[in-house]
Coordinates of C-alpha atoms in Angstrom, one line a residue:
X104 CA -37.3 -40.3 -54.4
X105 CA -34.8 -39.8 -57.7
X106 CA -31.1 -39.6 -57.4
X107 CA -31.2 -35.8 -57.3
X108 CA -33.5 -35.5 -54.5
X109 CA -31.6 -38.1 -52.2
X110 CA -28.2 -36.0 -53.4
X111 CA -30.3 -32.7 -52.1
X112 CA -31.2 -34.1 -48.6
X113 CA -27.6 -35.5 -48.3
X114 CA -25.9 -32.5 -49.2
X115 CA -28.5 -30.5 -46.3
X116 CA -28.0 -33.1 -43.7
X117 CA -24.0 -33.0 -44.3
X118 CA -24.2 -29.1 -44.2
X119 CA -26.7 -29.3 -41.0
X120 CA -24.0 -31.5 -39.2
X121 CA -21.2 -29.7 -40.7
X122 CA -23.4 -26.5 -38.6
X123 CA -23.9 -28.6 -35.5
X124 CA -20.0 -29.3 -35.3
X125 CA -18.8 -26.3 -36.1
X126 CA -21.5 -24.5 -33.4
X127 CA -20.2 -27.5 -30.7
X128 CA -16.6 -25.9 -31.3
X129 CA -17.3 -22.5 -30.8
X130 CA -19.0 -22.7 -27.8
X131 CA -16.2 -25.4 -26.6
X132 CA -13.4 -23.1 -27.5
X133 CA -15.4 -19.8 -26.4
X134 CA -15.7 -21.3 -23.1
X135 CA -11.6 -22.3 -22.6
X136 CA -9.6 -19.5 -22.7
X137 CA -6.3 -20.0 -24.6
X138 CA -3.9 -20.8 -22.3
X139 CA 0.0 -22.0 -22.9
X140 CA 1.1 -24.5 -20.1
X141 CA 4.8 -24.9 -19.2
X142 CA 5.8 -27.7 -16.7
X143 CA 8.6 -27.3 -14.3
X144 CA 8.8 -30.8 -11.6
X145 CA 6.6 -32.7 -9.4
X146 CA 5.5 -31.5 -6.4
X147 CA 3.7 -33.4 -3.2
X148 CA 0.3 -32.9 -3.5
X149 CA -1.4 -34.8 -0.4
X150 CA -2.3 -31.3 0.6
X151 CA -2.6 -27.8 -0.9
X152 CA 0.5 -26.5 1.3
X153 CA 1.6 -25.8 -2.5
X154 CA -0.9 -23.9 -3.5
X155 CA -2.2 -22.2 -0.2
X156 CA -3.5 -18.6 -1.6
X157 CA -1.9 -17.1 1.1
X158 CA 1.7 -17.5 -0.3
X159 CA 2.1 -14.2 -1.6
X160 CA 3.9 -15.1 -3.9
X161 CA 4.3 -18.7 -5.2
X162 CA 5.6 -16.6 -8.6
X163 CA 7.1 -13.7 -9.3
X164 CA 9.4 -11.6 -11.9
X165 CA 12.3 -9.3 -11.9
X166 CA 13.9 -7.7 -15.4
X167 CA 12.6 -10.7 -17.4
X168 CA 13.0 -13.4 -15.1
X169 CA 10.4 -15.4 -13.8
X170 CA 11.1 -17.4 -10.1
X171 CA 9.1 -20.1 -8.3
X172 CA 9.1 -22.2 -5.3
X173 CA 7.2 -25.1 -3.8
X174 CA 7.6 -28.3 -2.0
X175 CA 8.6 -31.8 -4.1
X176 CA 7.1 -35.1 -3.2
X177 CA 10.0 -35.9 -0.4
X178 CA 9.0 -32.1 0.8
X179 CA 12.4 -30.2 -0.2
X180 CA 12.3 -27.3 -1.1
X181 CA 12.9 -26.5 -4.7
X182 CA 13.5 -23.0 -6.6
X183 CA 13.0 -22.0 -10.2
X184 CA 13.6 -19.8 -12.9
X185 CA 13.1 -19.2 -16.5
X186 CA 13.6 -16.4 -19.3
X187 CA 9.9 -14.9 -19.5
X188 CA 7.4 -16.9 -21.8
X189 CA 10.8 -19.6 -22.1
X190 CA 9.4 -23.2 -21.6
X191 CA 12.7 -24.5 -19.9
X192 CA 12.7 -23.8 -16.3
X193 CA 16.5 -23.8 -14.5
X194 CA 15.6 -25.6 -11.0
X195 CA 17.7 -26.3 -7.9
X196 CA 16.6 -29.0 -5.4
X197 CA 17.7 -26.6 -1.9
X198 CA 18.8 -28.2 0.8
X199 CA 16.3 -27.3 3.2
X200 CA 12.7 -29.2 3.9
X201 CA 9.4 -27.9 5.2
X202 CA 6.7 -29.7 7.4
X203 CA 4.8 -30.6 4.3
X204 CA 2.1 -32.3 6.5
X205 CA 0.9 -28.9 7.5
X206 CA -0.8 -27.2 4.5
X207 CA -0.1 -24.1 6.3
X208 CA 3.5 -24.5 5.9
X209 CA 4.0 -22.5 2.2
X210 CA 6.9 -21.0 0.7
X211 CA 6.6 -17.0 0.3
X212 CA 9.1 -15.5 -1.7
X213 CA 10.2 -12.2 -3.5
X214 CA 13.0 -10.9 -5.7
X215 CA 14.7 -7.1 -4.1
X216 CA 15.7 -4.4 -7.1
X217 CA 19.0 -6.0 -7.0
X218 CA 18.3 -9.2 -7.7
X219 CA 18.5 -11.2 -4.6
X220 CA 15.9 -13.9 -3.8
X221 CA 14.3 -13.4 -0.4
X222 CA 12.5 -16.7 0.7
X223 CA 10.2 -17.7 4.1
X224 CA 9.2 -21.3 4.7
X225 CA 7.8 -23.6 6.8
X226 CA 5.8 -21.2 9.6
X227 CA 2.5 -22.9 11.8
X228 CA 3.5 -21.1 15.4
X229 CA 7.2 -22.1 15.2
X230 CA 10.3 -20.1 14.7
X231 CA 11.4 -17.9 11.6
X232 CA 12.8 -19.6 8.8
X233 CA 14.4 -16.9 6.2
X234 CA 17.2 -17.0 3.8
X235 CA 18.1 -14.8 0.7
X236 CA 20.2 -16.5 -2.3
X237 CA 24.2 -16.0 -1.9
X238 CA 24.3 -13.5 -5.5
X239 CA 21.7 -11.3 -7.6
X240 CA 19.9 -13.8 -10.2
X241 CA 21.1 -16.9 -8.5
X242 CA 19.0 -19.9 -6.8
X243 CA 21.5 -21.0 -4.4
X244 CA 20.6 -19.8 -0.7
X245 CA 22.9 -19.1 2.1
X246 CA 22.7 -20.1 5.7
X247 CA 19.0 -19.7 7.6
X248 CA 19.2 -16.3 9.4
X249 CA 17.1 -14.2 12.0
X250 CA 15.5 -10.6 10.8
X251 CA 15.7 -8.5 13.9
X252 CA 15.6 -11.1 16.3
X253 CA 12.2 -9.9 17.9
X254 CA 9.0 -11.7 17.6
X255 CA 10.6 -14.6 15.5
X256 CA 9.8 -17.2 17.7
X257 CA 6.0 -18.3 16.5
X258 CA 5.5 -17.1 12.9
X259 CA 2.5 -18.1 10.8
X260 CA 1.2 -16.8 7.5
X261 CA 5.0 -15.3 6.5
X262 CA 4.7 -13.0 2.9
X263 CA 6.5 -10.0 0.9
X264 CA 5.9 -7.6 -0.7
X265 CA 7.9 -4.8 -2.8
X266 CA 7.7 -1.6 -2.6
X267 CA 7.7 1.5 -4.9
X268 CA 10.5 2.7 -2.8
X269 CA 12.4 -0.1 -3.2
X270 CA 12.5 -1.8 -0.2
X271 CA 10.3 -4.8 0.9
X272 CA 8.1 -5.8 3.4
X273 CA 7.6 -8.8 5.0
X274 CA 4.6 -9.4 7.2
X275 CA 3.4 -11.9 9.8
X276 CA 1.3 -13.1 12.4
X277 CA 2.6 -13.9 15.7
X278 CA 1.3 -15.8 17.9
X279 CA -1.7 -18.5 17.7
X280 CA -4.9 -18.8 15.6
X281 CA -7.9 -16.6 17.9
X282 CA -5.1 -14.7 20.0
X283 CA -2.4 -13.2 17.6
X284 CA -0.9 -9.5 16.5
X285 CA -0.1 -8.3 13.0
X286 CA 4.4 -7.9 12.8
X287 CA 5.7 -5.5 9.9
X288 CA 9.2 -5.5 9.1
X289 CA 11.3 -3.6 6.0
X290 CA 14.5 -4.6 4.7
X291 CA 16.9 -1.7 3.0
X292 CA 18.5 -2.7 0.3
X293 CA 21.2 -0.7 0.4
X294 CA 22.2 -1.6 4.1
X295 CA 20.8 -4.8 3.6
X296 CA 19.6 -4.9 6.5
X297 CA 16.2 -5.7 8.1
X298 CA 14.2 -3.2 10.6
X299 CA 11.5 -3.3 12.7
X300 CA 8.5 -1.7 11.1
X301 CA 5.2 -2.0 13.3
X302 CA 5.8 -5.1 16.2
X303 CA 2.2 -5.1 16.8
X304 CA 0.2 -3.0 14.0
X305 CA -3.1 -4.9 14.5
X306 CA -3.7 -6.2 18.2
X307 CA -5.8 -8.9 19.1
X308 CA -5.7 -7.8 22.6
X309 CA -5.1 -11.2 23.2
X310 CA -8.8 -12.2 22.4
X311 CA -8.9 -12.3 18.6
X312 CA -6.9 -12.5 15.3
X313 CA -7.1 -10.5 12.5
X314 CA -6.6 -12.6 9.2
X315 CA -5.6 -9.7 6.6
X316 CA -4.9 -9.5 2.8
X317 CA -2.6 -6.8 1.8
X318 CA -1.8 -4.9 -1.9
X319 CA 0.8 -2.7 -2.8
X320 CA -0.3 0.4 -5.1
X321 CA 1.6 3.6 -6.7
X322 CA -0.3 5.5 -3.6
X323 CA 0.9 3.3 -0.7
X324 CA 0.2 -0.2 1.2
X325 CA -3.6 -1.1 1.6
X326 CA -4.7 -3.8 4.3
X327 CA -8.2 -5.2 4.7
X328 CA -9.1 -8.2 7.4
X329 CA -11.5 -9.8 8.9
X330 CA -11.4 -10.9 12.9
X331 CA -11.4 -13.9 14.4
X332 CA -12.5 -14.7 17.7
X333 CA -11.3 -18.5 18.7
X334 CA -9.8 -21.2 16.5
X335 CA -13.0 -22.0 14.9
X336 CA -13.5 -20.4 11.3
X337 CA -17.1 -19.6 12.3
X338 CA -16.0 -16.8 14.4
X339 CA -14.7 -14.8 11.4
X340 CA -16.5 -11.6 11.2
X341 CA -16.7 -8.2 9.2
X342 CA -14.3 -6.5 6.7
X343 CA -11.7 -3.8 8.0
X344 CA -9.4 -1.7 6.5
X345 CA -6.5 0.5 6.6
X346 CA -4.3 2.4 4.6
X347 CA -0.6 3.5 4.8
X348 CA 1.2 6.3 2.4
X349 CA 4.7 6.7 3.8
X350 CA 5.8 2.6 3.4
X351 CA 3.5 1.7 6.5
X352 CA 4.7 3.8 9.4
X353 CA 1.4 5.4 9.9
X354 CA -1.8 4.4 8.8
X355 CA -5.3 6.1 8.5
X356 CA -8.6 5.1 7.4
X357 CA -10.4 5.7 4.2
X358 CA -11.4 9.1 5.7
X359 CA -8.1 10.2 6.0
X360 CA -8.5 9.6 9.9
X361 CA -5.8 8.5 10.9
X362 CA -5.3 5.2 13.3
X363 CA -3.7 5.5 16.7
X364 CA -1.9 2.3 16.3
X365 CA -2.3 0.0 17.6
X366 CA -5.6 -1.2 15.5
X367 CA -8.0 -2.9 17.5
X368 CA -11.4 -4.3 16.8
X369 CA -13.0 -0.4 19.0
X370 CA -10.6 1.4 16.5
X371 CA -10.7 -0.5 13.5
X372 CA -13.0 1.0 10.1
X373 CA -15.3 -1.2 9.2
X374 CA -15.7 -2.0 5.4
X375 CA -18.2 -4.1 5.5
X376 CA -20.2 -5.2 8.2
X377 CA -20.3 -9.3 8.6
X378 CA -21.7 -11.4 11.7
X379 CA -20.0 -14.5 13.2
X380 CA -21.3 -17.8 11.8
X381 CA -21.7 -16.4 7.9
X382 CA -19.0 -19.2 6.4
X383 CA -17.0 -16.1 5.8
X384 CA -13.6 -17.0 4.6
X385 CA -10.3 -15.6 5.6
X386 CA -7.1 -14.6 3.9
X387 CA -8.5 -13.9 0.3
X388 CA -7.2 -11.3 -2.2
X389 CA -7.8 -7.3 -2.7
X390 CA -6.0 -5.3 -5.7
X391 CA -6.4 -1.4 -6.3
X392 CA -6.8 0.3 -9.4
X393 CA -5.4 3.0 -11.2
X394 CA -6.6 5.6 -9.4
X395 CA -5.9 3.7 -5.9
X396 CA -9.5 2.9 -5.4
X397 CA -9.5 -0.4 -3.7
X398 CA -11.2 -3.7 -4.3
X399 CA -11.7 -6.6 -1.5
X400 CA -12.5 -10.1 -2.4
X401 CA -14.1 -12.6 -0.2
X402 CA -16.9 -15.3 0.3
X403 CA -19.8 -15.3 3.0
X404 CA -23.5 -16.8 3.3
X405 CA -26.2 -13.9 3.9
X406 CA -28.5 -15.3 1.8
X407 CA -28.7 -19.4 2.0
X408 CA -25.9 -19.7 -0.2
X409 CA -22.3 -18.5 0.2
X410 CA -20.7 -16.5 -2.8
X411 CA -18.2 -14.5 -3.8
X412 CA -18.5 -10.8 -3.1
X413 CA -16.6 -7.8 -4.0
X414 CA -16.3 -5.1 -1.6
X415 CA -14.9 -1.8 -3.3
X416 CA -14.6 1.8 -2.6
X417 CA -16.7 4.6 -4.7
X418 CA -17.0 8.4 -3.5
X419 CA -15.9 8.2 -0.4
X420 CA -18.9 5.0 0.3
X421 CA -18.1 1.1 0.4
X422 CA -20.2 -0.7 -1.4
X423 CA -20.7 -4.5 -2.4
X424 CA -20.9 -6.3 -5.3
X425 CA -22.5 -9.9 -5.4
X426 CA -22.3 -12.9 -7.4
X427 CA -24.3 -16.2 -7.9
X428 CA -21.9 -18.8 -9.0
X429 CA -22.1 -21.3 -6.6
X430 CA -25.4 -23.2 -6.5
X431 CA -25.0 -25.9 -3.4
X432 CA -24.9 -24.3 0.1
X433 CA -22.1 -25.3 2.8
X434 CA -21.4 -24.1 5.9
X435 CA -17.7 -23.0 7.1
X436 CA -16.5 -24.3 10.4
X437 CA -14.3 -25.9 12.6
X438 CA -10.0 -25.9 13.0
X439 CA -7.2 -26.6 10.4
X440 CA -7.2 -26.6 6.7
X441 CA -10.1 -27.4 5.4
X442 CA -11.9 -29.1 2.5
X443 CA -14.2 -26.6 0.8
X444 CA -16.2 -26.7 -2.1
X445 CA -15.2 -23.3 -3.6
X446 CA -11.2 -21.7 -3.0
X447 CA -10.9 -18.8 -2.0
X448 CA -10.7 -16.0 -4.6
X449 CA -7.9 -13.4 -6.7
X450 CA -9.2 -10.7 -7.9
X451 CA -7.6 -8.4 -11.4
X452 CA -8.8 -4.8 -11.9
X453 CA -7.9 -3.6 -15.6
X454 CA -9.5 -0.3 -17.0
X455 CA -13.4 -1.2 -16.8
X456 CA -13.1 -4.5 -16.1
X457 CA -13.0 -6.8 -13.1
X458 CA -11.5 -10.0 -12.6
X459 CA -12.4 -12.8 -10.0
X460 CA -9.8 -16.0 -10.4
X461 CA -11.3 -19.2 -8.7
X462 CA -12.2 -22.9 -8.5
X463 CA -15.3 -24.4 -7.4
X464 CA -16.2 -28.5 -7.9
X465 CA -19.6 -27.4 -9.6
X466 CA -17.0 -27.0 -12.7
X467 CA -14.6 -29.7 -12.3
X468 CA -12.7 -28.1 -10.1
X469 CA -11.3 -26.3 -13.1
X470 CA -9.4 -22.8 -12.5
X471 CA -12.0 -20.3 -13.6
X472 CA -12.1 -17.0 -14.6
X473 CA -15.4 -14.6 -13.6
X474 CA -15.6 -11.6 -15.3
X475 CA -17.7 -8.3 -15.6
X476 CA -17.8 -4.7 -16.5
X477 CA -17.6 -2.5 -13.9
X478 CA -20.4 -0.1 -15.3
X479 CA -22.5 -3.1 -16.9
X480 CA -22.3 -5.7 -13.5
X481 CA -23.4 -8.8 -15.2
X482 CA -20.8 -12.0 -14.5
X483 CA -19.6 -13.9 -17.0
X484 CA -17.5 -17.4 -15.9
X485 CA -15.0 -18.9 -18.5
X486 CA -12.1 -21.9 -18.0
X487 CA -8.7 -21.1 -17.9
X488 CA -8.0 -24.8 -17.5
X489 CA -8.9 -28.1 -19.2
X490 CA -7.8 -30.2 -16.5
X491 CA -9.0 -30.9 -12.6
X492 CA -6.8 -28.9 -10.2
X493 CA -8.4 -30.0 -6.6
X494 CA -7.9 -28.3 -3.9
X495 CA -5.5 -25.6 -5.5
X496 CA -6.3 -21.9 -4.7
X497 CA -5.0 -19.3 -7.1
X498 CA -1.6 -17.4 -6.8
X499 CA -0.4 -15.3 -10.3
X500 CA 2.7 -13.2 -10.8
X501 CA 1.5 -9.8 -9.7
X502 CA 4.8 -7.8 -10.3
X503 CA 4.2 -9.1 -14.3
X504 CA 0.6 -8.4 -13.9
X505 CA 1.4 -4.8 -12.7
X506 CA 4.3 -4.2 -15.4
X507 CA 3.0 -6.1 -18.4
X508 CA -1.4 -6.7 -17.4
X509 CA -0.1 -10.1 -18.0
X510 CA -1.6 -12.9 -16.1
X511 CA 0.7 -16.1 -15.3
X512 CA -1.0 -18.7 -13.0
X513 CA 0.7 -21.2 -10.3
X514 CA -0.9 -24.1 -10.9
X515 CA -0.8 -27.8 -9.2
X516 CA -3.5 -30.3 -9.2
X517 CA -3.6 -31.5 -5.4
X518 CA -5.8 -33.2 -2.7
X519 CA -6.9 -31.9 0.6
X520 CA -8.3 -33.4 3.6
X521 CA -10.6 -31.7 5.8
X522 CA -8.7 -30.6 9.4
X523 CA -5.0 -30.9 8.3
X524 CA -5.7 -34.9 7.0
X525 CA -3.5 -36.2 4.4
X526 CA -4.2 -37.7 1.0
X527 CA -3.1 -40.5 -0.7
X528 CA -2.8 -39.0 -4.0
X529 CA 0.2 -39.5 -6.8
X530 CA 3.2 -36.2 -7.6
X531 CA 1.5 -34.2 -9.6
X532 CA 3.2 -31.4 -11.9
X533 CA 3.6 -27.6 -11.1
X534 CA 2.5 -25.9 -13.7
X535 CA 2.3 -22.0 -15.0
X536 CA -0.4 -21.1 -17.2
X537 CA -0.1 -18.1 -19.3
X538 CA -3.0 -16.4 -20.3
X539 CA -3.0 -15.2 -23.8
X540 CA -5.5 -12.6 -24.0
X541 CA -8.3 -11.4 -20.7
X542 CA -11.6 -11.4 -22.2
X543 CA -13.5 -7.9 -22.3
X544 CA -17.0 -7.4 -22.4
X545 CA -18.6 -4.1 -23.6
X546 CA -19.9 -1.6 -21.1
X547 CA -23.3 -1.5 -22.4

């Protein structure tokens, strides 16, 4: 072979690799959404009370402010804020503490229209614990008070929402896990003063619980559950739902029917239909879209393998819409928080396009992002993160999300063993991750 020959076939192979490389890239960067990551303090993360989806919200924004809460590693409670997009977070160790043990045990909070932070901790069948910061803007919290006084005395799964009207909500279940009614409460901003809204708006009779997901639209307040009948996850069971158009004082079906409260599993509408023992999950995510069509999110086994589904509204008819991400069945059982391959999912409704936010170890346990067209249906999965984040279960700003379509993430990296167990298990950052662009997929 002459000199110019070998330079030919050097100059292909080069260009060949130089293909190979750049074609490794792509399909690297095409599967990693950009992200920017800002860092705020470590937090304890022996469990996922941090990161518990049920927070509602573990982030949130008010006239370009963005606040957070969550436990450190001595389990104080610590609150944050920053300038929108602004890397430096301000952050006040509080003096109060939380059972940190207890991974049901989260922080809800939520900012009112003028500015006060509202903030619930520390709730597994035991007392209210509620206090608002002492000025508008400002992280420093007064003195622990009481609401209304009524059913404060064994509060679990404590979150708020605002309102279009202005005021907020703040919802609860009291009493135990298998035997426990839905509370409803509304705080006026301009009396500043908390009311009694509906002290048992879904009844257990005593017999069951309803574990319920709840999203605020221009329309009104939209509810979906699903029922359980003992301690024992198993016993979850179908997909409910209710509506409410005058700030939740009455409610009424998707019919229009409306519910002579209170709701109980005779009177109940049944979204989707779901039998005990199906590894369905409780407490997910549902989201509305612009037209105030709702969309529920959950995860059951009707087929050998549970996935995520999508429950949604069309013309007056529920319908479902299934996925195939997960590939290893598992079965869902038993008491406490527990260890589970998959987390439970958020779901995003833009325009034409619907967005499922997860983890699941068959991808590192890297927060994911499933996507699809609402008219196409075909799934698409990309990474929003680069990094391992355990047992974490999503939570985004949805007040920015509804004002901007932008989509910040809580995120933690933390360890959790199955029935309440602790890990052993270094701090670990709290993170936000800010989405730069949603990816879009054509409609046909």
């Amino acid at each position: 072979m002459n000199i110019i020959s070998r330079n030919q076939l050097n100059k292909k192979l080069f260009v060949k690799s130089l293909f190979l490389i750049m074609t490794f890239f792509s399909v690297t960067m095409n599967a990693q959404l950009k992200t920017k990551i800002t860092e705020i303090g470590l937090g304890w993360s022996n469990n996922s009370v941090n990161t518990v989806i049920f927070r509602n919200s573990a982030l949130t924004s008010f006239k370009g402010i963005q606040y957070t809460a969550y436990y450190n590693p001595e389990g104080k409670m610590v609150l944050a804020k920053r300038k929108l997009n602004a890397k430096k977070w301000d952050v006040v160790i509080t003096p109060y503490s939380g059972n940190v043990k207890d991974a049901h045990n989260d922080i809800s909070i939520a900012i009112d229209i003028e500015g006060y932070l509202h903030v619930s901790w520390d709730h597994h069948d035991t007392r209210l614990r509620y206090a608002k910061s002492k000025t508008p803007f400002s992280l420093e919290l007064g003195e622990e008070q009481s609401m209304t006084g009524k059913d404060e005395a064994r509060v679990t799964y404590p979150e708020f929402h605002n309102l279009p009207n202005g005021k907020l909500l703040f919802c609860y279940r009291s009493g135990a896990s298998g035997r426990g009614n839905m509370i409803m409460k509304s705080y006026d901003v301009k009396t500043k003063q908390w009311t009694s809204l509906q002290n048992n708006l879904i009844d257990g009779e005593n017999q069951r619980s309803a574990y319920w997901q709840i999203c605020v639209g221009k329309k009104g307040i939209y509810i979906s559950w699903v029922w359980r009948e003992s301690w024992d996850v198993s016993t979850n069971h179908d997909i409910c739902y209710a509506f409410s158009a005058d700030g939740g004082k009455t409610w009424e079906k998707s019919t229009g029917e409306k519910y002579n409260l209170p709701i109980t599993k005779a009177t109940a509408e049944h979204a989707w239909y779901v039998p005990q023992n199906s590894s369905l999950i409780n407490q997910t995510a549902m989201t509305v879209d612009d037209s105030g069509k709702p969309y529920i999110t959950s995860y059951w086994n009707n087929d050998g393998i549970p996935q995520y589904k999508v429950v949604y509204l069309l013309d007056g008819k529920w319908n479902l819409l299934n996925t195939n991400f997960h590939q290893k069945t598992f079965n869902l059982g038993g008491g406490g928080t527990k260890r589970i391959p998959i987390s439970r999912p958020e779901i995003l409704v833009h325009q034409s396009m619907l967005y499922l936010l997860y983890r699941d170890e068959e991808r590192d346990n890297k927060i994911t992002l499933a996507y699809t067209n609402l008219e196409k249906k075909q799934w698409q999965l990309k990474d929003v993160s680069q990094f391992t984040v355990g047992q974490w279960e999503p939570n985004f700003d949805k007040e920015l999300w509804q004002q901007k379509k932008q989509l910040h993430i809580f995120s933690q990296n933390v360890s959790q063993a199955d029935g309440e167990g602790l890990a052993k298990v270094a701090p670990q950052p709290v993170q936000v991750l800010e989405l730069k662009k949603l990816p879009l997929m054509p409609a046909k």
